[in-house]
PDB file of C-alpha atoms in Angstrom:
ATOM      1  CA  GLN A   1       0.000   0.000   0.000  1.00  0.00           C
ATOM      2  CA  VAL A   2       1.115   3.537  -0.760  1.00  0.00           C
ATOM      3  CA  GLN A   3       0.265   6.710   1.100  1.00  0.00           C
ATOM      4  CA  LEU A   4       0.575   9.982  -0.779  1.00  0.00           C
ATOM      5  CA  VAL A   5       0.894  13.446   0.728  1.00  0.00           C
ATOM      6  CA  GLU A   6       0.875  16.577  -1.421  1.00  0.00           C
ATOM      7  CA  SER A   7       2.384  19.911  -0.487  1.00  0.00           C
ATOM      8  CA  GLY A   8       3.354  23.204  -2.055  1.00  0.00           C
ATOM      9  CA  GLY A   9      -0.007  24.656  -2.893  1.00  0.00           C
ATOM     10  CA  GLY A  10      -0.965  28.237  -2.188  1.00  0.00           C
ATOM     11  CA  LEU A  11      -2.047  31.564  -3.595  1.00  0.00           C
ATOM     12  CA  VAL A  12      -0.168  32.958  -6.573  1.00  0.00           C
ATOM     13  CA  GLN A  13      -0.765  35.729  -9.071  1.00  0.00           C
ATOM     14  CA  ALA A  14      -1.500  34.963 -12.683  1.00  0.00           C
ATOM     15  CA  GLY A  15       1.734  34.449 -14.570  1.00  0.00           C
ATOM     16  CA  GLY A  16       3.485  33.136 -11.497  1.00  0.00           C
ATOM     17  CA  SER A  17       4.871  29.709 -10.653  1.00  0.00           C
ATOM     18  CA  LEU A  18       4.438  27.023  -8.031  1.00  0.00           C
ATOM     19  CA  ARG A  19       6.010  23.647  -7.488  1.00  0.00           C
ATOM     20  CA  LEU A  20       3.923  20.936  -5.934  1.00  0.00           C
ATOM     21  CA  SER A  21       5.388  17.875  -4.284  1.00  0.00           C
ATOM     22  CA  CYS A  22       3.856  14.494  -3.607  1.00  0.00           C
ATOM     23  CA  ALA A  23       5.697  12.345  -1.083  1.00  0.00           C
ATOM     24  CA  ALA A  24       5.012   8.626  -1.075  1.00  0.00           C
ATOM     25  CA  SER A  25       5.459   6.122   1.694  1.00  0.00           C
ATOM     26  CA  GLY A  26       6.789   2.629   1.172  1.00  0.00           C
ATOM     27  CA  ARG A  27       9.748   1.123  -0.608  1.00  0.00           C
ATOM     28  CA  THR A  28       8.044   0.412  -3.908  1.00  0.00           C
ATOM     29  CA  PHE A  29       7.606   3.963  -5.188  1.00  0.00           C
ATOM     30  CA  SER A  30       9.649   3.285  -8.316  1.00  0.00           C
ATOM     31  CA  THR A  31       7.195   0.590  -9.385  1.00  0.00           C
ATOM     32  CA  TYR A  32       4.309   3.040  -9.673  1.00  0.00           C
ATOM     33  CA  VAL A  33       3.193   5.258 -12.494  1.00  0.00           C
ATOM     34  CA  MET A  34       2.466   8.655 -10.976  1.00  0.00           C
ATOM     35  CA  GLY A  35      -0.265  10.964 -12.146  1.00  0.00           C
ATOM     36  CA  TRP A  36      -1.464  14.438 -11.281  1.00  0.00           C
ATOM     37  CA  PHE A  37      -5.113  15.419 -11.422  1.00  0.00           C
ATOM     38  CA  ARG A  38      -7.005  18.519 -10.407  1.00  0.00           C
ATOM     39  CA  GLN A  39     -10.546  19.356  -9.432  1.00  0.00           C
ATOM     40  CA  ALA A  40     -12.131  22.778  -9.428  1.00  0.00           C
ATOM     41  CA  PRO A  41     -15.346  23.531  -7.534  1.00  0.00           C
ATOM     42  CA  GLY A  42     -18.348  22.179  -9.369  1.00  0.00           C
ATOM     43  CA  LYS A  43     -16.234  20.414 -11.973  1.00  0.00           C
ATOM     44  CA  GLU A  44     -15.152  16.854 -12.562  1.00  0.00           C
ATOM     45  CA  ARG A  45     -11.691  15.619 -11.757  1.00  0.00           C
ATOM     46  CA  GLU A  46      -9.375  16.535 -14.619  1.00  0.00           C
ATOM     47  CA  PHE A  47      -6.195  14.827 -15.754  1.00  0.00           C
ATOM     48  CA  VAL A  48      -3.112  17.064 -15.623  1.00  0.00           C
ATOM     49  CA  GLY A  49      -0.231  14.764 -16.466  1.00  0.00           C
ATOM     50  CA  VAL A  50       1.567  11.510 -15.780  1.00  0.00           C
ATOM     51  CA  ILE A  51       5.123  10.248 -15.490  1.00  0.00           C
ATOM     52  CA  SER A  52       6.461   6.756 -16.113  1.00  0.00           C
ATOM     53  CA  ARG A  53       8.126   4.622 -13.475  1.00  0.00           C
ATOM     54  CA  ASN A  54      11.658   5.605 -14.495  1.00  0.00           C
ATOM     55  CA  GLY A  55      10.750   9.236 -15.137  1.00  0.00           C
ATOM     56  CA  VAL A  56      11.701   9.130 -18.803  1.00  0.00           C
ATOM     57  CA  THR A  57       8.246   9.540 -20.308  1.00  0.00           C
ATOM     58  CA  THR A  58       5.625  12.133 -19.503  1.00  0.00           C
ATOM     59  CA  PHE A  59       2.247  13.028 -20.948  1.00  0.00           C
ATOM     60  CA  TYR A  60       0.258  16.177 -20.312  1.00  0.00           C
ATOM     61  CA  ALA A  61      -3.222  17.495 -20.828  1.00  0.00           C
ATOM     62  CA  ASP A  62      -3.418  19.986 -23.676  1.00  0.00           C
ATOM     63  CA  SER A  63      -4.505  22.681 -21.234  1.00  0.00           C
ATOM     64  CA  VAL A  64      -1.168  22.571 -19.375  1.00  0.00           C
ATOM     65  CA  LYS A  65       1.247  21.421 -22.064  1.00  0.00           C
ATOM     66  CA  GLY A  66       4.253  23.716 -22.299  1.00  0.00           C
ATOM     67  CA  ARG A  67       3.528  25.276 -18.898  1.00  0.00           C
ATOM     68  CA  PHE A  68       3.617  22.331 -16.477  1.00  0.00           C
ATOM     69  CA  THR A  69       6.400  19.787 -15.972  1.00  0.00           C
ATOM     70  CA  ILE A  70       6.268  16.552 -14.008  1.00  0.00           C
ATOM     71  CA  SER A  71       9.404  14.978 -12.590  1.00  0.00           C
ATOM     72  CA  ARG A  72      10.183  12.355  -9.993  1.00  0.00           C
ATOM     73  CA  ASP A  73      12.953  11.347  -7.630  1.00  0.00           C
ATOM     74  CA  ASN A  74      12.792   7.626  -6.924  1.00  0.00           C
ATOM     75  CA  VAL A  75      15.371   7.943  -4.152  1.00  0.00           C
ATOM     76  CA  LYS A  76      13.307  10.528  -2.287  1.00  0.00           C
ATOM     77  CA  ASN A  77      10.021   8.787  -3.163  1.00  0.00           C
ATOM     78  CA  THR A  78       8.656  12.075  -4.458  1.00  0.00           C
ATOM     79  CA  VAL A  79       6.974  13.300  -7.603  1.00  0.00           C
ATOM     80  CA  TYR A  80       6.858  16.973  -8.514  1.00  0.00           C
ATOM     81  CA  LEU A  81       4.614  19.222 -10.557  1.00  0.00           C
ATOM     82  CA  GLN A  82       6.296  22.422 -11.679  1.00  0.00           C
ATOM     83  CA  MET A  83       3.649  24.909 -12.777  1.00  0.00           C
ATOM     84  CA  ASN A  84       4.660  28.019 -14.702  1.00  0.00           C
ATOM     85  CA  SER A  85       2.680  30.789 -16.385  1.00  0.00           C
ATOM     86  CA  LEU A  86      -0.259  30.059 -14.144  1.00  0.00           C
ATOM     87  CA  LYS A  87      -3.715  31.180 -15.180  1.00  0.00           C
ATOM     88  CA  SER A  88      -6.875  31.748 -13.167  1.00  0.00           C
ATOM     89  CA  GLU A  89      -8.361  28.636 -14.758  1.00  0.00           C
ATOM     90  CA  ASP A  90      -5.620  26.568 -13.121  1.00  0.00           C
ATOM     91  CA  THR A  91      -7.255  27.197  -9.756  1.00  0.00           C
ATOM     92  CA  ALA A  92      -8.156  23.802  -8.277  1.00  0.00           C
ATOM     93  CA  VAL A  93      -7.258  21.178  -5.724  1.00  0.00           C
ATOM     94  CA  TYR A  94      -4.319  19.238  -7.130  1.00  0.00           C
ATOM     95  CA  VAL A  95      -4.077  15.557  -6.289  1.00  0.00           C
ATOM     96  CA  CYS A  96      -1.402  13.009  -7.028  1.00  0.00           C
ATOM     97  CA  ALA A  97      -2.154   9.390  -7.735  1.00  0.00           C
ATOM     98  CA  ALA A  98      -0.221   6.138  -8.036  1.00  0.00           C
ATOM     99  CA  GLY A  99      -1.027   3.255 -10.307  1.00  0.00           C
ATOM    100  CA  VAL A 100       0.459   0.174 -11.925  1.00  0.00           C
ATOM    101  CA  VAL A 101      -0.967   0.613 -15.402  1.00  0.00           C
ATOM    102  CA  TRP A 102       1.225   2.096 -18.112  1.00  0.00           C
ATOM    103  CA  SER A 103       0.150   2.698 -21.675  1.00  0.00           C
ATOM    104  CA  PRO A 104       1.525   4.497 -24.709  1.00  0.00           C
ATOM    105  CA  TYR A 105      -1.863   6.209 -24.924  1.00  0.00           C
ATOM    106  CA  VAL A 106      -2.607   9.237 -22.782  1.00  0.00           C
ATOM    107  CA  SER A 107      -6.290   8.475 -23.279  1.00  0.00           C
ATOM    108  CA  ILE A 108      -5.757   5.457 -21.045  1.00  0.00           C
ATOM    109  CA  LEU A 109      -3.469   7.132 -18.529  1.00  0.00           C
ATOM    110  CA  SER A 110      -5.885  10.028 -18.074  1.00  0.00           C
ATOM    111  CA  ILE A 111      -8.587   7.794 -16.627  1.00  0.00           C
ATOM    112  CA  PRO A 112      -8.810   8.192 -12.828  1.00  0.00           C
ATOM    113  CA  GLY A 113      -9.874   4.566 -12.455  1.00  0.00           C
ATOM    114  CA  LYS A 114      -6.446   3.440 -13.674  1.00  0.00           C
ATOM    115  CA  TYR A 115      -4.893   4.676 -10.430  1.00  0.00           C
ATOM    116  CA  ASP A 116      -4.987   2.761  -7.177  1.00  0.00           C
ATOM    117  CA  TYR A 117      -3.871   5.271  -4.561  1.00  0.00           C
ATOM    118  CA  TRP A 118      -4.701   8.935  -4.107  1.00  0.00           C
ATOM    119  CA  GLY A 119      -3.489  11.755  -1.944  1.00  0.00           C
ATOM    120  CA  GLN A 120      -5.709  14.267  -0.167  1.00  0.00           C
ATOM    121  CA  GLY A 121      -4.782  17.127  -2.431  1.00  0.00           C
ATOM    122  CA  THR A 122      -3.362  20.618  -2.104  1.00  0.00           C
ATOM    123  CA  GLN A 123      -5.176  23.830  -3.016  1.00  0.00           C
ATOM    124  CA  VAL A 124      -3.789  26.065  -5.746  1.00  0.00           C
ATOM    125  CA  THR A 125      -5.416  29.446  -6.198  1.00  0.00           C
ATOM    126  CA  VAL A 126      -4.397  31.754  -9.019  1.00  0.00           C
ATOM    127  CA  SER A 127      -5.524  35.346  -8.727  1.00  0.00           C
ATOM    128  CA  SER A 128      -6.022  37.398 -11.868  1.00  0.00           C
TER     129      SER A 128
END
């Protein structure tokens, strides 16, 4: 079992940057595909991006491509979400997730049901 704890959220002005972290418990972190999702009030959970087990491959939602970067440190059992050029529409609770399914298709990796463990989330608020 994996426990995930996000941190790094906060209030930032539009155009600013934040880096979120997701720390995982357990010794098997490197065996998990790690995803980031977000959920704004009144909206469904939205896929943000995903990183492969070895950190070589990443996929992103079109809405964040070119602005957000996911990375991971398998020694520190942590995955990161670097968010640049933030917009008001990026305001949401950001949640990390761990799963065992990998696919060459982002359409598969973007499905929340493909992930087995979820963190509690961290709030990101972007003021315009």
